[in-house]
mmCIF file of C-alpha atoms (C1' of nucleotides) in Angstrom:
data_model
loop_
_atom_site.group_PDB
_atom_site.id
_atom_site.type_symbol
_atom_site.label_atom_id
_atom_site.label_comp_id
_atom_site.label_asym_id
_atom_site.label_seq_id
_atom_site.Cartn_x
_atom_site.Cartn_y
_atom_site.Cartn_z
ATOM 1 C CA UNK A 1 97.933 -79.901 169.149
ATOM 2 C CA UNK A 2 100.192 -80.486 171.761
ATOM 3 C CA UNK A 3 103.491 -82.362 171.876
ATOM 4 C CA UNK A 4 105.119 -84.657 174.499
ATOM 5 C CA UNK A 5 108.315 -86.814 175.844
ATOM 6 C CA UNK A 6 107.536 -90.013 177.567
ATOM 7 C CA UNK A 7 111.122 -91.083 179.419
ATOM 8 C CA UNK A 8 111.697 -94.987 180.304
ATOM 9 C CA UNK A 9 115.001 -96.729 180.868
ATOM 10 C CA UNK A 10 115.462 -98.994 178.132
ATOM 11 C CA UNK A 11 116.593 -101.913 180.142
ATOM 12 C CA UNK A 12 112.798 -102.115 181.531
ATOM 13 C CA UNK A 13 111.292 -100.899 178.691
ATOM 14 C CA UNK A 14 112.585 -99.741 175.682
ATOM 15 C CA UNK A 15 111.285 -97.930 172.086
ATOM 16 C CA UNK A 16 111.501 -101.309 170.571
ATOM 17 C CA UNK A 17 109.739 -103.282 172.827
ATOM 18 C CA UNK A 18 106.985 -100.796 171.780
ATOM 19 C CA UNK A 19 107.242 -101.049 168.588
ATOM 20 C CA UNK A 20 106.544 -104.975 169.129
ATOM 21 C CA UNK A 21 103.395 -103.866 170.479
ATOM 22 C CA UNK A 22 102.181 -102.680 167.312
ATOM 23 C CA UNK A 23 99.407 -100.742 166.346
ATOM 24 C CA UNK A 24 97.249 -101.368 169.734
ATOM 25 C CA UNK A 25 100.382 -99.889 171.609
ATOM 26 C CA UNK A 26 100.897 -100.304 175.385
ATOM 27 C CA UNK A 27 99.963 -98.769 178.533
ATOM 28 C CA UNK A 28 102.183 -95.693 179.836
ATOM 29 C CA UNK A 29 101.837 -97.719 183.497
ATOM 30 C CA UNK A 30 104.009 -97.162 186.833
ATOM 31 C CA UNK A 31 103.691 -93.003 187.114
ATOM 32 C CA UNK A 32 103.439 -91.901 190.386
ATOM 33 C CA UNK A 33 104.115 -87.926 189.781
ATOM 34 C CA UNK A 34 101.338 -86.136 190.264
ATOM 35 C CA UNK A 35 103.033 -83.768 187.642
ATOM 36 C CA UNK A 36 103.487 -86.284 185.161
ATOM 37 C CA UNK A 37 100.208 -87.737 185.804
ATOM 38 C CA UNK A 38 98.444 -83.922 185.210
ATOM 39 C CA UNK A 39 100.674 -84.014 181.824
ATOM 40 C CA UNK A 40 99.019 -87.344 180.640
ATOM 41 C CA UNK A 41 95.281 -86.497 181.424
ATOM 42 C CA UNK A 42 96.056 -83.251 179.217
ATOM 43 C CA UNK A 43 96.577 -85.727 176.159
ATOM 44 C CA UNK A 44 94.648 -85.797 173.234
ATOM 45 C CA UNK A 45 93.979 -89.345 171.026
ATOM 46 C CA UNK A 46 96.643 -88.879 168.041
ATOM 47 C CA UNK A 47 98.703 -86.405 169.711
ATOM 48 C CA UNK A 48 102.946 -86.924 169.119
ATOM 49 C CA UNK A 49 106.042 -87.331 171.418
ATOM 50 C CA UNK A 50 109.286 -88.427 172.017
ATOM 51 C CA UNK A 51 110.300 -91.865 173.447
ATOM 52 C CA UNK A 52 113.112 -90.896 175.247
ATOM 53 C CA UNK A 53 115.704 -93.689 176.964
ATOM 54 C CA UNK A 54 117.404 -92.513 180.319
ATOM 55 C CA UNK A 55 120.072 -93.893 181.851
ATOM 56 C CA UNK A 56 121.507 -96.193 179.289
ATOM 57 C CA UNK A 57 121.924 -94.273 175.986
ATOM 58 C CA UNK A 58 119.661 -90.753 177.148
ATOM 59 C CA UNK A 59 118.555 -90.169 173.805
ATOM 60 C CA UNK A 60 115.548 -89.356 172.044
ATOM 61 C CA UNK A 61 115.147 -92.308 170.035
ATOM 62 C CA UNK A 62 111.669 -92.560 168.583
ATOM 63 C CA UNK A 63 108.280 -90.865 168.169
ATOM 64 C CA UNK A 64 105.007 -92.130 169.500
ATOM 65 C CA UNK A 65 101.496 -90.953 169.410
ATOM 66 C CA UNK A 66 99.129 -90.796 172.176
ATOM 67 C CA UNK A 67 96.324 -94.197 170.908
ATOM 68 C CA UNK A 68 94.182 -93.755 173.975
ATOM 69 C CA UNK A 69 93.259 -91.184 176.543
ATOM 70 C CA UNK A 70 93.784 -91.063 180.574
ATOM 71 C CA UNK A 71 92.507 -94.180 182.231
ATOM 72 C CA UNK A 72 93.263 -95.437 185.003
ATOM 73 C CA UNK A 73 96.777 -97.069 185.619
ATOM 74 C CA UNK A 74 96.102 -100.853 185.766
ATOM 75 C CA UNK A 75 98.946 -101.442 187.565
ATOM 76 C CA UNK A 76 98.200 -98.724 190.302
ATOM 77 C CA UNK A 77 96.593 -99.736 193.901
ATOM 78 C CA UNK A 78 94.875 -96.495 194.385
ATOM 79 C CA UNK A 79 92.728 -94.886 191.999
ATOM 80 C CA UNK A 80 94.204 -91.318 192.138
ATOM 81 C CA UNK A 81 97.162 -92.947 189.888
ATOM 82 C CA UNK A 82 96.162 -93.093 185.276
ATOM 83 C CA UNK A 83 98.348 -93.266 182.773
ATOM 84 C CA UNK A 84 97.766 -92.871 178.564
ATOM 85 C CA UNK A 85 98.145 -95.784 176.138
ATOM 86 C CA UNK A 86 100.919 -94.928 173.397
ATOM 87 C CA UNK A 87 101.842 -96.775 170.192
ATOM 88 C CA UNK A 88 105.169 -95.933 167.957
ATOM 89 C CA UNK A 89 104.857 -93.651 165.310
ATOM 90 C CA UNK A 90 108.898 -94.320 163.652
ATOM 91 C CA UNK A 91 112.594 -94.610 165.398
ATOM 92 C CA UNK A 92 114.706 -92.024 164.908
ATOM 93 C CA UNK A 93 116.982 -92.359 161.654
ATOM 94 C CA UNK A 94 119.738 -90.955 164.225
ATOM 95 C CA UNK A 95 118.962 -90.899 167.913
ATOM 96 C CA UNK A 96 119.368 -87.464 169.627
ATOM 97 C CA UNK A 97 121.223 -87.491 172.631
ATOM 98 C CA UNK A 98 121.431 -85.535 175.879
ATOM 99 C CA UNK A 99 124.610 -83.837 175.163
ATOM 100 C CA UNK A 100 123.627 -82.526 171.754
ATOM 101 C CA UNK A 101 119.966 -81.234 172.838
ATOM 102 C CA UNK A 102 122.420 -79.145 175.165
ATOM 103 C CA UNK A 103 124.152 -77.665 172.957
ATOM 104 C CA UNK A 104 121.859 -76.787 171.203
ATOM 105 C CA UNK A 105 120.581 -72.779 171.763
ATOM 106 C CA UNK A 106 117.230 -73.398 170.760
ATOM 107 C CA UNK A 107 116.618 -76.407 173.129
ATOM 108 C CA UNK A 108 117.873 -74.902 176.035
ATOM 109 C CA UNK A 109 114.596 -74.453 177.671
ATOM 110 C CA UNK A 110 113.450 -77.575 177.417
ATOM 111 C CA UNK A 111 112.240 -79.361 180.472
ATOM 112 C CA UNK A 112 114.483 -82.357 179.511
ATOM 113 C CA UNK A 113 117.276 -79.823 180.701
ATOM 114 C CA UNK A 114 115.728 -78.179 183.232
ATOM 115 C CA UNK A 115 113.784 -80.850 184.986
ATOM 116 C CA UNK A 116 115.368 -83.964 184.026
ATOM 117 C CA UNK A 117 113.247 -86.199 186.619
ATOM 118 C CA UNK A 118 110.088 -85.819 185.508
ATOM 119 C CA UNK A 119 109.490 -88.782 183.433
ATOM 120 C CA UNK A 120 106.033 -87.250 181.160
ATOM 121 C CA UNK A 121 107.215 -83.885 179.910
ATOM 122 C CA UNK A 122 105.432 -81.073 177.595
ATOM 123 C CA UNK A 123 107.481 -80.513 174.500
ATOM 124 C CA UNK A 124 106.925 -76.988 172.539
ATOM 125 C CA UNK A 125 106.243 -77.317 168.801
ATOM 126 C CA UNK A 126 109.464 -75.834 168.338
ATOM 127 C CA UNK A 127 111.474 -78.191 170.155
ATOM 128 C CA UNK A 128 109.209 -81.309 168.606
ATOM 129 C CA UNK A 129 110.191 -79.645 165.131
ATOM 130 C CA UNK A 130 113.850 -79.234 165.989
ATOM 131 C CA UNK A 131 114.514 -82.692 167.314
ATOM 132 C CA UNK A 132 112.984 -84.683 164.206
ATOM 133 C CA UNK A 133 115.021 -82.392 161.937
ATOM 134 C CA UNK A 134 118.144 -83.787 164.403
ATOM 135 C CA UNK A 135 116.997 -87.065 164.057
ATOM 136 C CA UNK A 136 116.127 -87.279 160.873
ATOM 137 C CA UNK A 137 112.282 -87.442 160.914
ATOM 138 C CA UNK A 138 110.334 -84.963 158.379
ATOM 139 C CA UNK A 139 109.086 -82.501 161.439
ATOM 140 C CA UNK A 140 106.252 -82.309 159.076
ATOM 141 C CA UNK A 141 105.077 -85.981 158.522
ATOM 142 C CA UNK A 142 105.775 -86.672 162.561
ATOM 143 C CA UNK A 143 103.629 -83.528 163.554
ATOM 144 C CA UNK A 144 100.440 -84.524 161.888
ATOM 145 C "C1'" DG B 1 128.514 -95.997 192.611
ATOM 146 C "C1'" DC B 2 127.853 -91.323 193.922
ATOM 147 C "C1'" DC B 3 125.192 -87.507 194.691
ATOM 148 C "C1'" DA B 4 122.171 -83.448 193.429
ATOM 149 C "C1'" DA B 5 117.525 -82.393 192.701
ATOM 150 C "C1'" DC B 6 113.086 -83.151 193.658
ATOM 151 C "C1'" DG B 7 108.806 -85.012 195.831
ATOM 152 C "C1'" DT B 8 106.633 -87.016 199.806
ATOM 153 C "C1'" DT B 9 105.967 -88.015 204.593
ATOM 154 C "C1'" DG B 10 105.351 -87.122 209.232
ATOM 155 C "C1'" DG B 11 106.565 -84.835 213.690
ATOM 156 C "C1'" DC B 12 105.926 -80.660 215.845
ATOM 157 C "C1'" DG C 1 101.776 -75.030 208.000
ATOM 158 C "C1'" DC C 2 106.683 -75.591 208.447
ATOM 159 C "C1'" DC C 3 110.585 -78.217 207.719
ATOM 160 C "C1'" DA C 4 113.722 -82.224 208.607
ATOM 161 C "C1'" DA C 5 114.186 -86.797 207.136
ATOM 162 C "C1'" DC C 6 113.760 -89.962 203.791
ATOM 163 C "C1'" DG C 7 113.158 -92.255 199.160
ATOM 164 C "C1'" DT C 8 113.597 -92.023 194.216
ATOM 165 C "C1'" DT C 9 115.248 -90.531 189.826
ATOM 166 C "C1'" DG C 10 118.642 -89.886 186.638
ATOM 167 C "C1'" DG C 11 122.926 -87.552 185.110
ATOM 168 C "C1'" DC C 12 127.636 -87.974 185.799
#
DNA sequence: GCCAACGTTGGC
DNA sequence: GCCAACGTTGGC
C-alpha cells in the first residue's frame, strides 16, 4: 500500500469542490509531468493521499483515495498524457501547512520540501501517518 | 510581482 | 548528445 499527495491551487480546484463530487470523485486531469504522470500509473484502486492546496493557503487540507486507475487524461490531445480518478476520503480537522511540515524533523525528506513543483508526489507511510496525527485524522482509519 | 528551480525544446 | 533559451510552477 502506497501513499500519495495530489497538489492543485485551490482557486481552480480546490478539496471542496471534490468533495461536491462525491463518491464517483473526479478526474486528476491537466498533468503534463512525465514524473507525475509515472507516479499516477503506479496507483492502486483504494490507495490514500493528501489533497494539498498551493499557492493560496499551501496546506495539506484533506485526504483522498485513489477510485479509479490510470486512464487516459480526457482533457489531453496526445495520448502519451493519463491521469487517476480520486474521490475525498475526510478534510483535515486542522489543515497542515507548509511552514509546519518544515519544521518538522521527521518530514524533512519529504518531496513536498525537496521538490515542491511536482504536482503528484509519493508520500512514505511515515510521513502519511505523521501528517493525519497533525491534522487530526486517526493515521489509522485514513490508512486503510 | 519576483525569481529560483525544474523540465522541455531546438540549434548546433 | 550537449547546452542555451524558454516556459511553467510555486514559494516567498
Amino acid at each position: 500500500m502506497a501513499f500519495w499527495l495530489f497538489k492543485s491551487e485551490p482557486d481552480v480546484f480546490s478539496f471542496d469542490d471534490l468533495v461536491k463530487k462525491g463518491a464517483a470523485g473526479e478526474e486528476w486531469t491537466g498533468v503534463r509531468n512525465y514524473q507525475a504522470r509515472n507516479n499516477m500509473r503506479a496507483m492502486k484502486l483504494g490507495e490514500r493521499g493528501f489533497f494539498y492546496h498551493s499557492n493560496i493557503g499551501k496546506a495539506v487540507v484533506g485526504v483522498v483515495e485513489v477510485c479509479r486507475e490510470v486512464h487516459p487524461d480526457s482533457t489531453a490531445d496526445v495520448p502519451a498524457w493519463e491521469c487517476v480518478d480520486v474521490r475525498a476520503v475526510a478534510a483535515a480537522a486542522k489543515p497542515v501547512t507548509l511552514d509546519e511540515i518544515k519544521l518538522e524533523k521527521p518530514l524533512a525528506r519529504m518531496v513536498l520540501v525537496n521538490n515542491s513543483r511536482l504536482s503528484v508526489q509519493p508520500v512514505t507511510p511515515e510521513e502519511f501517518r505523521h501528517i493525519c496525527t497533525m491534522a487530526g485524522l486517526d493515521p489509522a482509519r485514513m490508512a486503510t
